[in-house]
Amino acid sequence: MTDTNTFETTQVGSAERSAQLRKFMQTAQPSGRERTFGEDEIIVSKTDTRGTLTYVNPVFLRLADLEEREAIGAPHSVIRHPDMPRGVFKLLWDRIQSGQEVFAYVVNMARNGDHYWVLAHVTPTFDAAGRITGYHSNRRAPDRAALAEVQAIYARMRQVEATAGAKQAAADASVAALTSMLADQGLTYDQFIFSR
């Protein structure tokens, strides 16, 4: 019997390993098991401007259950969990591509389908001329009390996305729904994040 959550790397080049990993992670199924990490630990990753991983620290590799040679060169989205709304990533990318930092609650998925929640802080990296050359992300263990509210908001965003049509339309509608939900509470997105 084939274990659908097993990925075996072969003796191939970096680009092919990344392609294999990306294909595998697109078909991996969530296990429903949660992984946690210490409050004193930080998951660190760096990407180029297209989101391709250029650096990951040992905590990243342990939580994602990846080897460094698999992760480097792969898109950051290889650890994307299907429960993450597209709208959150649209908000994130819009912010960092405009040169701003952003904080976001994110649920990631390990190689075997386990999930782990993080509070991500993503910042652009600039060269001497002020051009964005990549992105740097530090992720810490989230406040557990905030997750129930975040999960309810993300579930509503996914419902909106499911009926909004194509990917871009779904992401736009999802961000609009998020903004509306928070406005009903008298909060902007940043106020919501920093009040939890």
PDB file of C-alpha atoms in Angstrom:
ATOM      1  CA  MET A   1       0.000   0.000   0.000  1.00  0.00           C
ATOM      2  CA  THR A   2       1.273   3.455  -0.873  1.00  0.00           C
ATOM      3  CA  ASP A   3       1.297   6.043   1.884  1.00  0.00           C
ATOM      4  CA  THR A   4      -0.014   9.198   0.194  1.00  0.00           C
ATOM      5  CA  ASN A   5       1.765  11.330   2.780  1.00  0.00           C
ATOM      6  CA  THR A   6       5.219   9.902   2.040  1.00  0.00           C
ATOM      7  CA  PHE A   7       7.687  11.799  -0.120  1.00  0.00           C
ATOM      8  CA  GLU A   8      10.938  10.168  -1.128  1.00  0.00           C
ATOM      9  CA  THR A   9      13.625  12.373  -2.624  1.00  0.00           C
ATOM     10  CA  THR A  10      15.843  10.901  -5.284  1.00  0.00           C
ATOM     11  CA  GLN A  11      19.279  11.794  -6.507  1.00  0.00           C
ATOM     12  CA  VAL A  12      18.189  14.652  -8.713  1.00  0.00           C
ATOM     13  CA  GLY A  13      19.095  18.308  -9.112  1.00  0.00           C
ATOM     14  CA  SER A  14      17.810  21.121  -6.920  1.00  0.00           C
ATOM     15  CA  ALA A  15      15.232  22.383  -9.421  1.00  0.00           C
ATOM     16  CA  GLU A  16      13.827  18.915  -9.947  1.00  0.00           C
ATOM     17  CA  ARG A  17      13.746  18.221  -6.200  1.00  0.00           C
ATOM     18  CA  SER A  18      11.803  21.440  -5.692  1.00  0.00           C
ATOM     19  CA  ALA A  19       9.380  20.502  -8.465  1.00  0.00           C
ATOM     20  CA  GLN A  20       8.893  17.048  -6.922  1.00  0.00           C
ATOM     21  CA  LEU A  21       8.330  18.560  -3.494  1.00  0.00           C
ATOM     22  CA  ARG A  22       5.861  21.131  -4.842  1.00  0.00           C
ATOM     23  CA  LYS A  23       3.897  18.406  -6.662  1.00  0.00           C
ATOM     24  CA  PHE A  24       3.865  16.204  -3.579  1.00  0.00           C
ATOM     25  CA  MET A  25       2.754  18.992  -1.237  1.00  0.00           C
ATOM     26  CA  GLN A  26      -0.098  19.904  -3.604  1.00  0.00           C
ATOM     27  CA  THR A  27      -1.531  16.424  -3.135  1.00  0.00           C
ATOM     28  CA  ALA A  28      -0.691  15.938   0.566  1.00  0.00           C
ATOM     29  CA  GLN A  29      -3.742  15.704   2.790  1.00  0.00           C
ATOM     30  CA  PRO A  30      -4.123  17.387   6.198  1.00  0.00           C
ATOM     31  CA  SER A  31      -3.735  14.853   9.009  1.00  0.00           C
ATOM     32  CA  GLY A  32      -5.695  16.847  11.572  1.00  0.00           C
ATOM     33  CA  ARG A  33      -2.747  16.588  13.984  1.00  0.00           C
ATOM     34  CA  GLU A  34      -1.232  19.803  15.315  1.00  0.00           C
ATOM     35  CA  ARG A  35       2.466  20.460  15.855  1.00  0.00           C
ATOM     36  CA  THR A  36       3.553  23.094  18.351  1.00  0.00           C
ATOM     37  CA  PHE A  37       6.832  24.797  19.111  1.00  0.00           C
ATOM     38  CA  GLY A  38       8.320  26.663  22.015  1.00  0.00           C
ATOM     39  CA  GLU A  39       7.553  30.284  22.855  1.00  0.00           C
ATOM     40  CA  ASP A  40      11.307  30.926  22.802  1.00  0.00           C
ATOM     41  CA  GLU A  41      11.704  29.494  19.290  1.00  0.00           C
ATOM     42  CA  ILE A  42      11.493  31.483  16.050  1.00  0.00           C
ATOM     43  CA  ILE A  43      10.862  30.068  12.596  1.00  0.00           C
ATOM     44  CA  VAL A  44      12.960  32.037  10.101  1.00  0.00           C
ATOM     45  CA  SER A  45      12.851  31.996   6.333  1.00  0.00           C
ATOM     46  CA  LYS A  46      14.004  34.263   3.518  1.00  0.00           C
ATOM     47  CA  THR A  47      12.777  34.337  -0.069  1.00  0.00           C
ATOM     48  CA  ASP A  48      13.517  36.137  -3.277  1.00  0.00           C
ATOM     49  CA  THR A  49      10.923  38.558  -4.660  1.00  0.00           C
ATOM     50  CA  ARG A  50       8.946  35.686  -6.213  1.00  0.00           C
ATOM     51  CA  GLY A  51       8.607  33.795  -2.931  1.00  0.00           C
ATOM     52  CA  THR A  52      11.261  31.166  -3.638  1.00  0.00           C
ATOM     53  CA  LEU A  53      12.993  30.035  -0.455  1.00  0.00           C
ATOM     54  CA  THR A  54      16.632  31.121  -0.201  1.00  0.00           C
ATOM     55  CA  TYR A  55      17.177  30.450   3.530  1.00  0.00           C
ATOM     56  CA  VAL A  56      15.407  28.448   6.235  1.00  0.00           C
ATOM     57  CA  ASN A  57      16.494  27.867   9.821  1.00  0.00           C
ATOM     58  CA  PRO A  58      16.455  24.532  11.667  1.00  0.00           C
ATOM     59  CA  VAL A  59      13.124  25.333  13.382  1.00  0.00           C
ATOM     60  CA  PHE A  60      11.511  25.821   9.962  1.00  0.00           C
ATOM     61  CA  LEU A  61      12.872  22.491   8.777  1.00  0.00           C
ATOM     62  CA  ARG A  62      11.781  20.659  11.929  1.00  0.00           C
ATOM     63  CA  LEU A  63       8.204  21.979  11.853  1.00  0.00           C
ATOM     64  CA  ALA A  64       7.787  21.473   8.096  1.00  0.00           C
ATOM     65  CA  ASP A  65       9.549  18.104   8.257  1.00  0.00           C
ATOM     66  CA  LEU A  66      11.765  19.037   5.324  1.00  0.00           C
ATOM     67  CA  GLU A  67      15.459  18.787   4.612  1.00  0.00           C
ATOM     68  CA  GLU A  68      17.350  21.948   3.718  1.00  0.00           C
ATOM     69  CA  ARG A  69      18.181  20.616   0.253  1.00  0.00           C
ATOM     70  CA  GLU A  70      14.459  20.125  -0.389  1.00  0.00           C
ATOM     71  CA  ALA A  71      13.362  23.513   0.933  1.00  0.00           C
ATOM     72  CA  ILE A  72      15.926  25.798  -0.707  1.00  0.00           C
ATOM     73  CA  GLY A  73      14.719  26.648  -4.199  1.00  0.00           C
ATOM     74  CA  ALA A  74      11.139  25.601  -3.469  1.00  0.00           C
ATOM     75  CA  PRO A  75       8.319  28.144  -3.331  1.00  0.00           C
ATOM     76  CA  HIS A  76       7.306  29.190   0.188  1.00  0.00           C
ATOM     77  CA  SER A  77       3.815  27.997  -0.697  1.00  0.00           C
ATOM     78  CA  VAL A  78       4.928  24.344  -0.384  1.00  0.00           C
ATOM     79  CA  ILE A  79       3.936  24.588   3.295  1.00  0.00           C
ATOM     80  CA  ARG A  80       0.576  26.193   2.570  1.00  0.00           C
ATOM     81  CA  HIS A  81      -2.334  24.574   4.405  1.00  0.00           C
ATOM     82  CA  PRO A  82      -5.643  24.362   2.461  1.00  0.00           C
ATOM     83  CA  ASP A  83      -7.464  26.058   5.351  1.00  0.00           C
ATOM     84  CA  MET A  84      -5.620  29.327   4.669  1.00  0.00           C
ATOM     85  CA  PRO A  85      -7.830  31.853   2.855  1.00  0.00           C
ATOM     86  CA  ARG A  86      -6.426  33.292  -0.365  1.00  0.00           C
ATOM     87  CA  GLY A  87      -7.400  36.708   0.945  1.00  0.00           C
ATOM     88  CA  VAL A  88      -4.839  36.575   3.754  1.00  0.00           C
ATOM     89  CA  PHE A  89      -2.039  35.941   1.267  1.00  0.00           C
ATOM     90  CA  LYS A  90      -3.331  38.708  -1.007  1.00  0.00           C
ATOM     91  CA  LEU A  91      -3.244  41.122   1.929  1.00  0.00           C
ATOM     92  CA  LEU A  92       0.234  39.913   2.859  1.00  0.00           C
ATOM     93  CA  TRP A  93       1.675  40.186  -0.655  1.00  0.00           C
ATOM     94  CA  ASP A  94       0.047  43.575  -1.286  1.00  0.00           C
ATOM     95  CA  ARG A  95       1.685  44.911   1.867  1.00  0.00           C
ATOM     96  CA  ILE A  96       5.208  43.599   1.392  1.00  0.00           C
ATOM     97  CA  GLN A  97       5.349  44.365  -2.334  1.00  0.00           C
ATOM     98  CA  SER A  98       4.525  47.977  -1.452  1.00  0.00           C
ATOM     99  CA  GLY A  99       7.486  48.025   0.935  1.00  0.00           C
ATOM    100  CA  GLN A 100       5.556  47.628   4.195  1.00  0.00           C
ATOM    101  CA  GLU A 101       5.816  45.012   6.913  1.00  0.00           C
ATOM    102  CA  VAL A 102       2.864  42.796   7.796  1.00  0.00           C
ATOM    103  CA  PHE A 103       1.808  40.517  10.625  1.00  0.00           C
ATOM    104  CA  ALA A 104      -0.562  37.607   9.995  1.00  0.00           C
ATOM    105  CA  TYR A 105      -1.825  34.473  11.673  1.00  0.00           C
ATOM    106  CA  VAL A 106      -0.991  31.558   9.369  1.00  0.00           C
ATOM    107  CA  VAL A 107      -1.568  27.822   9.553  1.00  0.00           C
ATOM    108  CA  ASN A 108       1.141  25.869   7.729  1.00  0.00           C
ATOM    109  CA  MET A 109       1.275  22.209   6.766  1.00  0.00           C
ATOM    110  CA  ALA A 110       4.161  19.813   7.320  1.00  0.00           C
ATOM    111  CA  ARG A 111       5.198  17.112   4.882  1.00  0.00           C
ATOM    112  CA  ASN A 112       3.047  14.484   6.611  1.00  0.00           C
ATOM    113  CA  GLY A 113      -0.052  16.692   6.695  1.00  0.00           C
ATOM    114  CA  ASP A 114       0.321  17.880  10.304  1.00  0.00           C
ATOM    115  CA  HIS A 115      -0.440  21.575  10.814  1.00  0.00           C
ATOM    116  CA  TYR A 116       1.120  24.309  12.918  1.00  0.00           C
ATOM    117  CA  TRP A 117      -0.118  27.830  13.622  1.00  0.00           C
ATOM    118  CA  VAL A 118       2.220  30.796  13.611  1.00  0.00           C
ATOM    119  CA  LEU A 119       2.080  34.556  14.004  1.00  0.00           C
ATOM    120  CA  ALA A 120       4.155  35.657  11.030  1.00  0.00           C
ATOM    121  CA  HIS A 121       6.026  38.952  10.712  1.00  0.00           C
ATOM    122  CA  VAL A 122       7.106  39.503   7.115  1.00  0.00           C
ATOM    123  CA  THR A 123       9.313  42.377   6.001  1.00  0.00           C
ATOM    124  CA  PRO A 124      10.817  43.394   2.663  1.00  0.00           C
ATOM    125  CA  THR A 125      14.598  43.416   2.258  1.00  0.00           C
ATOM    126  CA  PHE A 126      15.995  46.430   0.399  1.00  0.00           C
ATOM    127  CA  ASP A 127      19.242  47.014  -1.458  1.00  0.00           C
ATOM    128  CA  ALA A 128      21.289  50.217  -1.227  1.00  0.00           C
ATOM    129  CA  ALA A 129      19.142  51.811  -3.921  1.00  0.00           C
ATOM    130  CA  GLY A 130      15.949  51.110  -2.006  1.00  0.00           C
ATOM    131  CA  ARG A 131      14.796  48.327  -4.280  1.00  0.00           C
ATOM    132  CA  ILE A 132      13.132  45.255  -2.765  1.00  0.00           C
ATOM    133  CA  THR A 133      15.425  42.260  -3.184  1.00  0.00           C
ATOM    134  CA  GLY A 134      13.507  39.681  -1.170  1.00  0.00           C
ATOM    135  CA  TYR A 135      11.479  39.039   1.950  1.00  0.00           C
ATOM    136  CA  HIS A 136      12.306  37.956   5.499  1.00  0.00           C
ATOM    137  CA  SER A 137       9.827  36.176   7.748  1.00  0.00           C
ATOM    138  CA  ASN A 138      10.022  35.519  11.483  1.00  0.00           C
ATOM    139  CA  ARG A 139       7.262  33.356  12.921  1.00  0.00           C
ATOM    140  CA  ARG A 140       6.491  32.866  16.593  1.00  0.00           C
ATOM    141  CA  ALA A 141       4.043  30.662  18.456  1.00  0.00           C
ATOM    142  CA  PRO A 142       0.671  32.456  18.408  1.00  0.00           C
ATOM    143  CA  ASP A 143      -1.475  33.418  21.372  1.00  0.00           C
ATOM    144  CA  ARG A 144      -3.700  30.355  21.752  1.00  0.00           C
ATOM    145  CA  ALA A 145      -6.643  32.452  22.946  1.00  0.00           C
ATOM    146  CA  ALA A 146      -6.595  34.417  19.665  1.00  0.00           C
ATOM    147  CA  LEU A 147      -6.701  31.356  17.429  1.00  0.00           C
ATOM    148  CA  ALA A 148     -10.369  30.499  17.984  1.00  0.00           C
ATOM    149  CA  GLU A 149     -11.380  33.951  16.743  1.00  0.00           C
ATOM    150  CA  VAL A 150      -8.887  33.837  13.862  1.00  0.00           C
ATOM    151  CA  GLN A 151     -10.117  30.395  12.779  1.00  0.00           C
ATOM    152  CA  ALA A 152     -13.739  31.614  12.733  1.00  0.00           C
ATOM    153  CA  ILE A 153     -12.784  34.619  10.586  1.00  0.00           C
ATOM    154  CA  TYR A 154     -10.755  32.462   8.197  1.00  0.00           C
ATOM    155  CA  ALA A 155     -13.644  29.985   7.873  1.00  0.00           C
ATOM    156  CA  ARG A 156     -15.936  32.866   6.846  1.00  0.00           C
ATOM    157  CA  MET A 157     -13.329  34.095   4.347  1.00  0.00           C
ATOM    158  CA  ARG A 158     -13.095  30.619   2.792  1.00  0.00           C
ATOM    159  CA  GLN A 159     -16.896  30.517   2.468  1.00  0.00           C
ATOM    160  CA  VAL A 160     -16.792  33.822   0.595  1.00  0.00           C
ATOM    161  CA  GLU A 161     -13.984  32.561  -1.641  1.00  0.00           C
ATOM    162  CA  ALA A 162     -15.878  29.368  -2.479  1.00  0.00           C
ATOM    163  CA  THR A 163     -18.663  31.336  -4.132  1.00  0.00           C
ATOM    164  CA  ALA A 164     -16.669  34.249  -5.579  1.00  0.00           C
ATOM    165  CA  GLY A 165     -15.420  32.631  -8.775  1.00  0.00           C
ATOM    166  CA  ALA A 166     -11.857  32.716 -10.114  1.00  0.00           C
ATOM    167  CA  LYS A 167      -8.789  32.937  -7.847  1.00  0.00           C
ATOM    168  CA  GLN A 168      -8.293  36.709  -8.097  1.00  0.00           C
ATOM    169  CA  ALA A 169     -11.983  37.444  -7.623  1.00  0.00           C
ATOM    170  CA  ALA A 170     -12.047  35.064  -4.659  1.00  0.00           C
ATOM    171  CA  ALA A 171      -9.059  36.762  -3.029  1.00  0.00           C
ATOM    172  CA  ASP A 172     -10.538  40.238  -3.576  1.00  0.00           C
ATOM    173  CA  ALA A 173     -13.918  39.197  -2.162  1.00  0.00           C
ATOM    174  CA  SER A 174     -12.213  37.530   0.784  1.00  0.00           C
ATOM    175  CA  VAL A 175     -10.237  40.655   1.710  1.00  0.00           C
ATOM    176  CA  ALA A 176     -13.414  42.718   1.412  1.00  0.00           C
ATOM    177  CA  ALA A 177     -15.180  40.281   3.749  1.00  0.00           C
ATOM    178  CA  LEU A 178     -12.314  40.469   6.237  1.00  0.00           C
ATOM    179  CA  THR A 179     -12.340  44.261   6.154  1.00  0.00           C
ATOM    180  CA  SER A 180     -16.105  44.293   6.655  1.00  0.00           C
ATOM    181  CA  MET A 181     -15.999  41.817   9.563  1.00  0.00           C
ATOM    182  CA  LEU A 182     -13.347  43.848  11.340  1.00  0.00           C
ATOM    183  CA  ALA A 183     -15.097  47.159  10.593  1.00  0.00           C
ATOM    184  CA  ASP A 184     -18.180  45.751  12.336  1.00  0.00           C
ATOM    185  CA  GLN A 185     -15.944  45.434  15.415  1.00  0.00           C
ATOM    186  CA  GLY A 186     -14.593  48.961  14.908  1.00  0.00           C
ATOM    187  CA  LEU A 187     -11.150  47.638  13.965  1.00  0.00           C
ATOM    188  CA  THR A 188      -8.706  47.920  11.097  1.00  0.00           C
ATOM    189  CA  TYR A 189      -6.644  44.838  10.188  1.00  0.00           C
ATOM    190  CA  ASP A 190      -3.588  46.069  12.103  1.00  0.00           C
ATOM    191  CA  GLN A 191      -5.693  46.981  15.144  1.00  0.00           C
ATOM    192  CA  PHE A 192      -7.154  43.467  15.091  1.00  0.00           C
ATOM    193  CA  ILE A 193      -3.721  41.820  14.930  1.00  0.00           C
ATOM    194  CA  PHE A 194      -2.161  43.929  17.675  1.00  0.00           C
ATOM    195  CA  SER A 195      -5.154  43.699  20.001  1.00  0.00           C
ATOM    196  CA  ARG A 196      -4.939  39.903  20.167  1.00  0.00           C
TER     197      ARG A 196
END
